[in-house]
Short mmCIF file of C-alpha atoms in Angstrom, two decimals:
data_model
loop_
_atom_site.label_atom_id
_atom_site.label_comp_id
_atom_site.label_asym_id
_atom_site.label_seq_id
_atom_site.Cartn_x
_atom_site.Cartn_y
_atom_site.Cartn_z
CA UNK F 29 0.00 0.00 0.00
CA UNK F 30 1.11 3.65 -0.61
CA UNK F 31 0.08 6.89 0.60
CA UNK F 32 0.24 10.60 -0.23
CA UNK F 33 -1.22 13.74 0.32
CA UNK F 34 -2.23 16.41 -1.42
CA UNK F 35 -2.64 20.02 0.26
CA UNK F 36 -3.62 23.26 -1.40
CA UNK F 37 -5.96 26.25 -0.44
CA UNK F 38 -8.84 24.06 -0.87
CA UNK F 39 -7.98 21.21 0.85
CA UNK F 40 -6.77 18.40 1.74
CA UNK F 41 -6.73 14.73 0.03
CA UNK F 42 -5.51 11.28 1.44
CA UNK F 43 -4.78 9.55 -1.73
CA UNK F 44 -4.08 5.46 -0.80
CA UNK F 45 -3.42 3.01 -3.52
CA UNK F 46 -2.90 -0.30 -3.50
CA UNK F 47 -5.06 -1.74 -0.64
CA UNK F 48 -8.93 -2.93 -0.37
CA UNK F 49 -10.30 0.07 0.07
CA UNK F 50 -13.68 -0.37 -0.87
CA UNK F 51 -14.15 -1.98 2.47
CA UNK F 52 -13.11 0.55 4.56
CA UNK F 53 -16.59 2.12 3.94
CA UNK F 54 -17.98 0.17 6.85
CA UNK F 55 -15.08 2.06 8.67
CA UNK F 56 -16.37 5.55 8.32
CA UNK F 57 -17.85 7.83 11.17
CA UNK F 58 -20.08 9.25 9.14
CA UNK F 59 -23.00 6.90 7.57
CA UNK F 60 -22.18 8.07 3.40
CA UNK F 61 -24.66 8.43 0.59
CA UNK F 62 -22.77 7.25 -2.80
CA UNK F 63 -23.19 8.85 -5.60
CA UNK F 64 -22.23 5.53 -7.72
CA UNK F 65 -21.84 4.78 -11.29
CA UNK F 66 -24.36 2.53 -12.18
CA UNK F 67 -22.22 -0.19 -13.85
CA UNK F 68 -20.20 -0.08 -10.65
CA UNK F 69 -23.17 -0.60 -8.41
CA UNK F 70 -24.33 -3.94 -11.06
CA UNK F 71 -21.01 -5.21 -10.63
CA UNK F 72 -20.13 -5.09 -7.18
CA UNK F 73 -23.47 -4.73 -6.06
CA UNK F 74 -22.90 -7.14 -2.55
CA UNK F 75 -20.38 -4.56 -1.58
CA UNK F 76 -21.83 -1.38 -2.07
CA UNK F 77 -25.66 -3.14 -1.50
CA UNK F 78 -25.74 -1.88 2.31
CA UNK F 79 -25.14 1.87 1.51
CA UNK F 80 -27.77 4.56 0.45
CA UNK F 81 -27.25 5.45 -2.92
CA UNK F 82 -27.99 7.71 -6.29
CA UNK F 83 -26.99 6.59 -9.23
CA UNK F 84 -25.02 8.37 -11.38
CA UNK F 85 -25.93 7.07 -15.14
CA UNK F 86 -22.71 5.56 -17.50
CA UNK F 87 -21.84 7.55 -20.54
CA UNK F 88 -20.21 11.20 -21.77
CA UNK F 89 -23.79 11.80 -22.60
CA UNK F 90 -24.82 11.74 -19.08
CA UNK F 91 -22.34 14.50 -18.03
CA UNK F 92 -24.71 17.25 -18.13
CA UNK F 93 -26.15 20.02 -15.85
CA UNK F 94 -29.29 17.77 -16.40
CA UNK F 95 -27.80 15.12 -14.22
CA UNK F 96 -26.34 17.05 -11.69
CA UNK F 97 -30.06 18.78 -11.29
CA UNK F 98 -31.18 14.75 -10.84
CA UNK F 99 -28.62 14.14 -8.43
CA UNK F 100 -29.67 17.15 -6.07
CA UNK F 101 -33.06 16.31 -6.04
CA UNK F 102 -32.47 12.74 -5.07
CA UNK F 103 -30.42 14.00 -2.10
CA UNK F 104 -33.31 16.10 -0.82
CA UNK F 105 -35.39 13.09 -1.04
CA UNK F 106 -32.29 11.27 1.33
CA UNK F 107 -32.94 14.79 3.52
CA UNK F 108 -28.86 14.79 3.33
CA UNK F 109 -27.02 17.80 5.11
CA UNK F 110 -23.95 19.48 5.61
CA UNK F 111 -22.81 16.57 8.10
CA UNK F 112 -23.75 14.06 5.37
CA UNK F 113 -20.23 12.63 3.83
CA UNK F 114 -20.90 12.00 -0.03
CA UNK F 115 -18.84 9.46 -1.46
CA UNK F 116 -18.12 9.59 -5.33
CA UNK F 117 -17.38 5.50 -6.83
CA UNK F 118 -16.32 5.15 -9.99
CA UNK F 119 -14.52 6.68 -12.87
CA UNK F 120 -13.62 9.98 -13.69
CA UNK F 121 -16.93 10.26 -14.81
CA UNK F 122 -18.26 9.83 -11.77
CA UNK F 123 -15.78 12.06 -9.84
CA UNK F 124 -16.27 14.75 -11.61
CA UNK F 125 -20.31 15.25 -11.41
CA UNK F 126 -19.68 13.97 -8.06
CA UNK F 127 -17.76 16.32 -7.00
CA UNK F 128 -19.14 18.90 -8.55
CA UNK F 129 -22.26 17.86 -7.06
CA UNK F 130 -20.92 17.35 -3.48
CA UNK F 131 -19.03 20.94 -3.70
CA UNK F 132 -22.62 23.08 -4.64
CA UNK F 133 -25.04 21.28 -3.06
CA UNK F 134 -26.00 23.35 0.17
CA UNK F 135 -22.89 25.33 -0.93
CA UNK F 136 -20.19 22.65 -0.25
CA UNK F 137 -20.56 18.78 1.82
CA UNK F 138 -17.66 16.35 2.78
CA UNK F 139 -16.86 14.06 0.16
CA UNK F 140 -14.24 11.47 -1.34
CA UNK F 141 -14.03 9.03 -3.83
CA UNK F 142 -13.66 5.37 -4.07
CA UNK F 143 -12.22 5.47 -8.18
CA UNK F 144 -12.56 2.65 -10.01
CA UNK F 145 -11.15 3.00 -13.28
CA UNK F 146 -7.42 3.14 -14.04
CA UNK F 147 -8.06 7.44 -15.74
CA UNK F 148 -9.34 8.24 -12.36
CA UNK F 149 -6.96 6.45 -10.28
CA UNK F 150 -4.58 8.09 -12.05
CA UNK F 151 -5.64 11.59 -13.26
CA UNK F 152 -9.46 12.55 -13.33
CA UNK F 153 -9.83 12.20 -8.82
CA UNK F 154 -7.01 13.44 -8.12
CA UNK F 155 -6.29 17.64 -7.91
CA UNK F 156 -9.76 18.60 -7.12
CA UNK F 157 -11.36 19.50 -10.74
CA UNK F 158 -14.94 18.96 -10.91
CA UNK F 159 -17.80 19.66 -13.70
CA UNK F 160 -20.10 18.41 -16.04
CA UNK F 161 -19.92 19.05 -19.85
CA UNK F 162 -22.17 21.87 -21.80
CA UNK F 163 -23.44 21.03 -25.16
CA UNK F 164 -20.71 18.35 -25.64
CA UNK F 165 -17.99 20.86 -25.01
CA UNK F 166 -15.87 19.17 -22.32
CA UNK F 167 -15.97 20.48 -18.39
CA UNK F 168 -17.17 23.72 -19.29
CA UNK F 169 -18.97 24.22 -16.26
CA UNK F 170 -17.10 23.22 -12.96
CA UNK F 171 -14.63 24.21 -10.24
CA UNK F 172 -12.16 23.38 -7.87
CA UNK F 173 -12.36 21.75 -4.41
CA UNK F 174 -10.80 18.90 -3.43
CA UNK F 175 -11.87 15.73 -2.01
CA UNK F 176 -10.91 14.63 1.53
CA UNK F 177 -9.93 11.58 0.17
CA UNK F 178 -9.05 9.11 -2.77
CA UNK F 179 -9.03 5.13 -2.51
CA UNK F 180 -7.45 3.30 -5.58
CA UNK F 181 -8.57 -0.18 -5.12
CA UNK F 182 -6.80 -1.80 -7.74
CA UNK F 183 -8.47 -5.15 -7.44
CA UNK F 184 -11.87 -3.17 -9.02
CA UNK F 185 -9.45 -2.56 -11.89
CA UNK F 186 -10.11 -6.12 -12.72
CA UNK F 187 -13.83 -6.08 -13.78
CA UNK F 188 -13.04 -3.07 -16.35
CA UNK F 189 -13.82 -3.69 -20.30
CA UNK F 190 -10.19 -4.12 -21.63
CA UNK F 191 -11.32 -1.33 -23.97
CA UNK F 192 -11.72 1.31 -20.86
CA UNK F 193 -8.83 -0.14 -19.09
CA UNK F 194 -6.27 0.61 -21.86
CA UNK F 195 -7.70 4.00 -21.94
CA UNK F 196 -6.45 4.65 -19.09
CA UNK F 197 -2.92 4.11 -19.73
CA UNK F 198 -2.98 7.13 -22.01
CA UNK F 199 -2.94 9.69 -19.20
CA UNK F 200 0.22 7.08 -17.45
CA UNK F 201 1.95 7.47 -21.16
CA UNK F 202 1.41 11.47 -20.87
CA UNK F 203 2.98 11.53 -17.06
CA UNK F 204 6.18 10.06 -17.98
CA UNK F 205 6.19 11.93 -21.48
CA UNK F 206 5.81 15.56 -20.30
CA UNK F 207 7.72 15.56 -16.43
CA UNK F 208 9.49 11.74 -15.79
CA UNK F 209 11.43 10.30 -18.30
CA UNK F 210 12.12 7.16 -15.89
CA UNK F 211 8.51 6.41 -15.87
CA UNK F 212 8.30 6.37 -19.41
CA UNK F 213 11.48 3.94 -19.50
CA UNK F 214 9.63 1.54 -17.32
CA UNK F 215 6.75 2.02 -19.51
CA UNK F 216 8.57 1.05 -22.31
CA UNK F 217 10.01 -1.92 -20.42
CA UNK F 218 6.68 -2.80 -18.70
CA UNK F 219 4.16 -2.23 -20.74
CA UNK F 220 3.08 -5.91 -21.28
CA UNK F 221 3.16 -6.40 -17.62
CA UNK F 222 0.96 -3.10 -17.28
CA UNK F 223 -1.45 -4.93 -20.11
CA UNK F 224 -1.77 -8.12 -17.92
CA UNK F 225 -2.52 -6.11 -14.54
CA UNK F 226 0.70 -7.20 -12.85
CA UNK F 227 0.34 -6.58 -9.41
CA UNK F 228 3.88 -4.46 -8.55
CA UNK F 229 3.72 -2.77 -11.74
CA UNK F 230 0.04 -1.61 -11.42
CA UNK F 231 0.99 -0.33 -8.44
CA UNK F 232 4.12 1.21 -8.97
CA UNK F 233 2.59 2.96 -12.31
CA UNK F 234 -0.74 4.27 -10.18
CA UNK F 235 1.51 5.86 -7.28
CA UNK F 236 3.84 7.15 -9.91
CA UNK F 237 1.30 8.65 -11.82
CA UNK F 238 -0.62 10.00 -8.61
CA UNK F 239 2.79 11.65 -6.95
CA UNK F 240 3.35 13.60 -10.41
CA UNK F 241 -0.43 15.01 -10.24
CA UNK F 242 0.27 15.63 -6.70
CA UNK F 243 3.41 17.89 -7.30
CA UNK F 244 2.34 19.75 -9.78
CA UNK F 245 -1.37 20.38 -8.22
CA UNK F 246 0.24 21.75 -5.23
CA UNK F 247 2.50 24.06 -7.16
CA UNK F 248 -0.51 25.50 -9.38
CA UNK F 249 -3.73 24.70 -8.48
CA UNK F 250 -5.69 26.38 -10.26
CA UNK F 251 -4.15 25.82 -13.78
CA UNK F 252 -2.37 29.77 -13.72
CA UNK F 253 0.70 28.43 -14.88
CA UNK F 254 2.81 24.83 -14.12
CA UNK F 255 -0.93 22.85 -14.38
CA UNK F 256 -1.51 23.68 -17.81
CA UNK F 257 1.10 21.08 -18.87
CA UNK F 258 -1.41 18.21 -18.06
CA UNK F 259 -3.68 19.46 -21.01
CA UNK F 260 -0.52 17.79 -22.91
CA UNK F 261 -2.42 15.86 -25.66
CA UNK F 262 -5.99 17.61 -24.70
CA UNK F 263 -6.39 20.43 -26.26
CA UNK F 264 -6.43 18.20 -29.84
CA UNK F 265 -8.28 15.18 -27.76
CA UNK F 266 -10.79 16.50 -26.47
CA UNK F 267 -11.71 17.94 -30.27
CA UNK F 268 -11.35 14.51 -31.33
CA UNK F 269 -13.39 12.75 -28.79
CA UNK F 270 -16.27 15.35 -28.99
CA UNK F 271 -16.27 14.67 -32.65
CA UNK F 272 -15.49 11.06 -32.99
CA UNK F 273 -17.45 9.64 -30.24
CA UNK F 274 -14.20 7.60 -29.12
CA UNK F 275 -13.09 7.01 -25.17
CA UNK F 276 -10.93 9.88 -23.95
CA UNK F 277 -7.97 8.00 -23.29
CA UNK F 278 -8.27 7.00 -26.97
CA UNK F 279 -9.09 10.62 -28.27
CA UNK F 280 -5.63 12.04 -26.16
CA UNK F 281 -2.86 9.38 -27.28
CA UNK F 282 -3.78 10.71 -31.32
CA UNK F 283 -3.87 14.07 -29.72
CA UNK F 284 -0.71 13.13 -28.15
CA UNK F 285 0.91 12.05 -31.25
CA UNK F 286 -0.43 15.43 -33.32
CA UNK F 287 1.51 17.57 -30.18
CA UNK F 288 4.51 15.57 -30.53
CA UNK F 289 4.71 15.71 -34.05
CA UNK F 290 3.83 19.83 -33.91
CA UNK F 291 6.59 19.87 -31.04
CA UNK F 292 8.80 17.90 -34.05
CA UNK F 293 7.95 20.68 -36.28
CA UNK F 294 8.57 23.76 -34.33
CA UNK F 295 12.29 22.45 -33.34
CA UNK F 296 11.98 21.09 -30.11
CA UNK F 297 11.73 17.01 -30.36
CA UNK F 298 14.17 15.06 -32.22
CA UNK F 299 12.69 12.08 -35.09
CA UNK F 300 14.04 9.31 -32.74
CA UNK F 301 12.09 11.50 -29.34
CA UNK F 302 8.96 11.40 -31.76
CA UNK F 303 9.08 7.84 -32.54
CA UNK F 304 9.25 6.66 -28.92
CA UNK F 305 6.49 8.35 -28.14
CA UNK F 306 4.41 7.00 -31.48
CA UNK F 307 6.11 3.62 -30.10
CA UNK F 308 4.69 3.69 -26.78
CA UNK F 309 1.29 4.74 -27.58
CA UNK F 310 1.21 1.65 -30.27
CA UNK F 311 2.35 -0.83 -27.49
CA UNK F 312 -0.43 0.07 -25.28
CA UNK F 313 -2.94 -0.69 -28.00
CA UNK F 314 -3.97 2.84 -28.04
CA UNK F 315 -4.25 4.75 -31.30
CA UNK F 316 -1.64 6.73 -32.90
CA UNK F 317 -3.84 8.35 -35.87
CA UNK F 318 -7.08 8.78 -36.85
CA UNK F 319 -9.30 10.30 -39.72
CA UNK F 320 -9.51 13.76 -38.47
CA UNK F 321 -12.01 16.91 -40.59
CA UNK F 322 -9.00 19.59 -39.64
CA UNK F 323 -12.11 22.02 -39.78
CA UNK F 324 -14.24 20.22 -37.19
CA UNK F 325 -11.17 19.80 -34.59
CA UNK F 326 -10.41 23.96 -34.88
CA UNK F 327 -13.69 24.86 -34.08
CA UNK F 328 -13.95 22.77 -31.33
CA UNK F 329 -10.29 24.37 -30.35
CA UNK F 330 -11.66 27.52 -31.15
CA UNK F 331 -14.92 26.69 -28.37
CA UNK F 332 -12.39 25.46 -25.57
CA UNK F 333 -12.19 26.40 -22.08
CA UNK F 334 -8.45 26.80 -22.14
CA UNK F 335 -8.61 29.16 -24.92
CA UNK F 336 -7.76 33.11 -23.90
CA UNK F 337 -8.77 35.77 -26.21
CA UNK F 338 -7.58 34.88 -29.83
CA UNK F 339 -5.03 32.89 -28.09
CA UNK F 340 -4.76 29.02 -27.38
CA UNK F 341 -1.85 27.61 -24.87
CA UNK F 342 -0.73 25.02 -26.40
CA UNK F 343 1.74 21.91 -24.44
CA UNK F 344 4.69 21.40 -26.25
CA UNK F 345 7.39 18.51 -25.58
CA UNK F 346 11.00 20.19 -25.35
CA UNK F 347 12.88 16.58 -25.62
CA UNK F 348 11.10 13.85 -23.33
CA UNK F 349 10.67 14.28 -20.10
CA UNK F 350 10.19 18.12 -20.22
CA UNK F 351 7.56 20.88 -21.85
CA UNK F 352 7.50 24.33 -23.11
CA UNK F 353 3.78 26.44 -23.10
CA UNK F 354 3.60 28.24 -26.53
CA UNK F 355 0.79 30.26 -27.07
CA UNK F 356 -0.63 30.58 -30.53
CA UNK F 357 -3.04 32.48 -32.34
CA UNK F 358 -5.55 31.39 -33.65
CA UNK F 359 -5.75 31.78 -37.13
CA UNK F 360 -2.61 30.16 -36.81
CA UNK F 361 -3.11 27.24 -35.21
CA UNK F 362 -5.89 27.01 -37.68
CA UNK F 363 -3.29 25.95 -40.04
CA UNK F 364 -1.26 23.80 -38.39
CA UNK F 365 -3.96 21.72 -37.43
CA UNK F 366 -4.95 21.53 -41.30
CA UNK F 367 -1.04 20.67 -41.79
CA UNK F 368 -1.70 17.74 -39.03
CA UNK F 369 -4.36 16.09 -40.05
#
């Protein structure tokens, strides 16, 4: 088992990986309410059976202000309060209209999440972001405030579609690619290990992952400056998966690849840097390219939150291991996305 912590000026997490902590639930002082992915709750349904619940439905589609309206209205029905811990279990889905839900309803309740998927173990519940899509454009309404604590069980790992599990490894790929070159070694030495669930490398891969998040959270919480260099891969993926309906681990490895291969462009990645990274993303299963309408993916750009004026910040690799923020206009970016696709 392994522990950290993550403090900023909105609180503090308990992040534990590696142990059963789904059962610790009985443990807890406070009687919860989870707010539960439904395919979670139809899967392990003995162990989360004794708990009030609301369900929080599967799918992007489900990410919606509609939802979180649902949610609130179940938890009046509950008659929950301010001393009512609500627990978020599931992926990042779920964590993030869970926590967006926990940190507005009666202006703010205790909450944590039990994550269930290898993305949220290792990115979407950890650093306190929460929100709920807006017309298909991703987390455009949300906020920060972070949970008071994060269990990766990595035993629920286990029941994942391989599909959703290999998803996750995108955001482990962009970890070692933009800020730890030694992860991304043992990635490249590991990754059929990683494939098979091994134990010690699941472990060592999640708390790896999770310590990187940590740092750079507690250097820039809200996304001012160092944060912006987990939208590595993003800015392009989340075009792509609003547009081609694909899982977001899927939609950031090709928007990976397109950043790399601007980064190869502009001067600051070497052929042999590029093709590791292509490499890597191939060995995970996860795609590389895809048939991309250049004009659909800038006008999704054009639409995203990170945008600022007619600017867009866009994460650059400067060699492996390391990043440079570029900001470029618009119209042209506009081009080089047409060059890219």
């Amino acid at each position: 088992m392994q522990e950290l912590q993550l403090s900023t000026s909105t609180g503090t997490s308990r992040i534990v990986v590696g142990e059963l902590l789904s059962s610790r639930l009985h443990q807890l002082e406070l009687e919860p309410v989870l707010l539960i992915d439904e395919n979670v709750l139809i899967q392990h349904h003995d162990l989360f059976e004794p708990f009030r619940t609301v369900i929080i439905p599967p799918g992007e589609s489900y990410k919606t202000l509609q939802t979180v309206e649902h949610i609130y209205r179940e938890l009046v029905a509950l008659e929950v309060d301010r001393s009512t811990l609500l627990v978020g279990v599931g992926g990042g889905l779920a964590s993030d209209v869970a926590g967006f839900v926990a940190s507005t309803f009666l202006r703010g309740t205790a909450f944590g999440f039990i994550s269930t998927t290898l993305l949220g173990q290792v990115d979407a519940s950890i650093g306190g972001k929460n929100g709920v899509n807006l017309d298909g454009y991703k987390n455009m309404v949300g906020n920060i405030r972070q949970p008071s604590f994060v269990w990766c069980d990595l035993q629920l790992l286990q029941t994942l579609e391989p599909r959703e599990y290999v998803s996750g490894i995108a955001e482990v790929i962009k970890y070692g690619v933009i800020r730890d070159l030694p992860l991304m070694e043992y990635l490249e030495k590991n990754m059929e290990l990683l494939l098979k669930q091994d134990t010690a490398v699941l472990e060592h891969v999640v708390t790896r992952s999770a310590a990187i998040k940590v740092d750079v959270v507690q250097k820039d919480e809200h996304e001012s400056d160092l944060r912006r260099i987990l939208n590595f891969g993003h800015t392009i993926g989340h075009a792509i998966e609003r547009n081609k309906g694909v899982l977001h681990g899927e939609a950031v490895s090709t928007g990976m690849v397109l950043a790399a291969r601007l980064s190869h462009m502009q001067g600051l990645l070497s052929s042999s840097e590029l093709d590791r990274v292509e490499q890597l993303i191939g060995a995970a299963g996860l795609p590389a390219t895809m048939e991309l309408e250049a004009q659909e993916i800038y006008e999704n750009i054009r639409k995203d939150k990170k945008k600022s004026g007619e600017e867009v910040h866009f994460v650059l690799l400067k060699g492996l291991g390391n990043t440079l923020i570029r900001p470029f206009q618009l119209a042209e970016l506009k081009s080089i996305i047409h060059d890219l696709c």
